[in-house]
Amino acid sequence: ESKERKDQRLKKKDRLKPKKKEKKDPSARKGREVPQHPSCLFFQYNTQLGPPYHILVDTNFINFSIKAKLDLVQSMMDCLYSKCIPCITDCVMAEIEKLGQKYRVALRIAKDPRSELLPCTHKGTYADDCLVKRVTQHKCYIVATVDRDLKRRIRIQKIPGVPIIYISNYRYNIEQMPDDYGTPRF
């Protein structure tokens, strides 16, 4: 008998106690915070993207283009079938200059008159942060990079409507581009 009583007491303790309802103040309503999406996006379709394409170029993209013996502007035009303007930020230019004499060809390509130099207002010269910030502010860019971390940051932060150009099989390929622009699908 004593065992049965102990078991019953334990069962009573194990039972869930009813939750006490807290009185909520109606003036302190809590709403869900939904991030505001830019008006240029129609679902995942970015209406600001269109020829001529402005392409933000990363440091390693220029270096890998040199290794693959690809002309930056011409290969972009072959990939997108349209006029392309490579945009190089001050941070990317500073990174290439820091690399030294070994990367003088990359510096010459970055200073090409066909490319557009974009000034940076922030402190520091970390190019990845600069590119991500610029893409989140202005959705009119395509990002050209082979850096996995930068690609992951753009995808994880779920910046919609921003395509990424990368290098594979000695040519440029693009991902996340709407079919309406007529870009090739491989």
mmCIF file of C-alpha atoms in Angstrom, residues 65-133:
data_model
loop_
_atom_site.group_PDB
_atom_site.id
_atom_site.type_symbol
_atom_site.label_atom_id
_atom_site.label_comp_id
_atom_site.label_asym_id
_atom_site.label_seq_id
_atom_site.Cartn_x
_atom_site.Cartn_y
_atom_site.Cartn_z
ATOM 1 C CA SER A 65 40.157 36.062 -64.487
ATOM 2 C CA ILE A 66 43.850 36.646 -65.117
ATOM 3 C CA LYS A 67 44.630 33.003 -64.258
ATOM 4 C CA ALA A 68 41.904 31.819 -66.630
ATOM 5 C CA LYS A 69 43.157 34.304 -69.294
ATOM 6 C CA LEU A 70 39.767 36.019 -69.578
ATOM 7 C CA ASP A 71 39.309 39.642 -70.575
ATOM 8 C CA LEU A 72 37.101 41.156 -67.871
ATOM 9 C CA VAL A 73 34.736 43.296 -69.977
ATOM 10 C CA GLN A 74 34.582 41.053 -73.042
ATOM 11 C CA SER A 75 33.877 37.898 -71.017
ATOM 12 C CA MET A 76 31.111 39.681 -69.102
ATOM 13 C CA MET A 77 29.530 40.716 -72.387
ATOM 14 C CA ASP A 78 29.795 37.125 -73.666
ATOM 15 C CA CYS A 79 28.073 35.892 -70.504
ATOM 16 C CA LEU A 80 25.241 38.432 -70.372
ATOM 17 C CA TYR A 81 24.832 39.204 -74.109
ATOM 18 C CA SER A 82 24.734 42.898 -73.307
ATOM 19 C CA LYS A 83 26.840 45.931 -72.442
ATOM 20 C CA CYS A 84 28.511 45.605 -69.042
ATOM 21 C CA ILE A 85 30.189 48.191 -66.855
ATOM 22 C CA PRO A 86 32.566 46.701 -64.273
ATOM 23 C CA CYS A 87 32.359 48.759 -61.065
ATOM 24 C CA ILE A 88 35.357 48.723 -58.758
ATOM 25 C CA THR A 89 35.082 50.207 -55.273
ATOM 26 C CA ASP A 90 37.902 52.033 -53.500
ATOM 27 C CA CYS A 91 38.191 49.086 -51.088
ATOM 28 C CA VAL A 92 38.825 46.599 -53.907
ATOM 29 C CA MET A 93 41.358 48.978 -55.462
ATOM 30 C CA ALA A 94 43.122 49.320 -52.079
ATOM 31 C CA GLU A 95 43.210 45.522 -51.658
ATOM 32 C CA ILE A 96 44.809 45.096 -55.085
ATOM 33 C CA GLU A 97 47.359 47.820 -54.320
ATOM 34 C CA LYS A 98 48.207 46.097 -51.003
ATOM 35 C CA LEU A 99 48.939 42.837 -52.832
ATOM 36 C CA GLY A 100 52.057 44.467 -54.249
ATOM 37 C CA GLN A 101 54.136 44.151 -57.385
ATOM 38 C CA LYS A 102 53.133 40.530 -58.045
ATOM 39 C CA TYR A 103 49.575 41.641 -58.867
ATOM 40 C CA ARG A 104 50.400 44.668 -61.050
ATOM 41 C CA VAL A 105 48.424 43.153 -63.958
ATOM 42 C CA ALA A 106 45.324 43.019 -61.749
ATOM 43 C CA LEU A 107 45.902 46.662 -60.812
ATOM 44 C CA ARG A 108 46.170 47.626 -64.473
ATOM 45 C CA ILE A 109 42.903 45.789 -65.266
ATOM 46 C CA ALA A 110 41.197 47.506 -62.303
ATOM 47 C CA LYS A 111 42.309 50.920 -63.580
ATOM 48 C CA ASP A 112 40.945 50.176 -67.073
ATOM 49 C CA PRO A 113 39.049 53.223 -68.443
ATOM 50 C CA ARG A 114 36.096 50.960 -69.360
ATOM 51 C CA SER A 115 35.473 50.245 -65.680
ATOM 52 C CA GLU A 116 33.830 52.647 -63.253
ATOM 53 C CA LEU A 117 35.512 53.581 -59.958
ATOM 54 C CA LEU A 118 33.062 53.889 -57.044
ATOM 55 C CA PRO A 119 34.109 55.978 -54.024
ATOM 56 C CA CYS A 120 33.670 54.569 -50.508
ATOM 57 C CA THR A 121 32.677 56.738 -47.553
ATOM 58 C CA HIS A 122 33.198 54.196 -44.747
ATOM 59 C CA LYS A 123 36.349 53.546 -42.719
ATOM 60 C CA GLY A 124 38.499 50.491 -43.332
ATOM 61 C CA THR A 125 39.342 48.661 -46.520
ATOM 62 C CA TYR A 126 37.617 45.285 -46.143
ATOM 63 C CA ALA A 127 36.096 44.824 -49.586
ATOM 64 C CA ASP A 128 33.572 42.084 -48.752
ATOM 65 C CA ASP A 129 31.750 44.255 -46.195
ATOM 66 C CA CYS A 130 31.780 47.143 -48.641
ATOM 67 C CA LEU A 131 30.299 45.061 -51.469
ATOM 68 C CA VAL A 132 27.577 43.540 -49.253
ATOM 69 C CA LYS A 133 26.614 46.951 -47.882
#
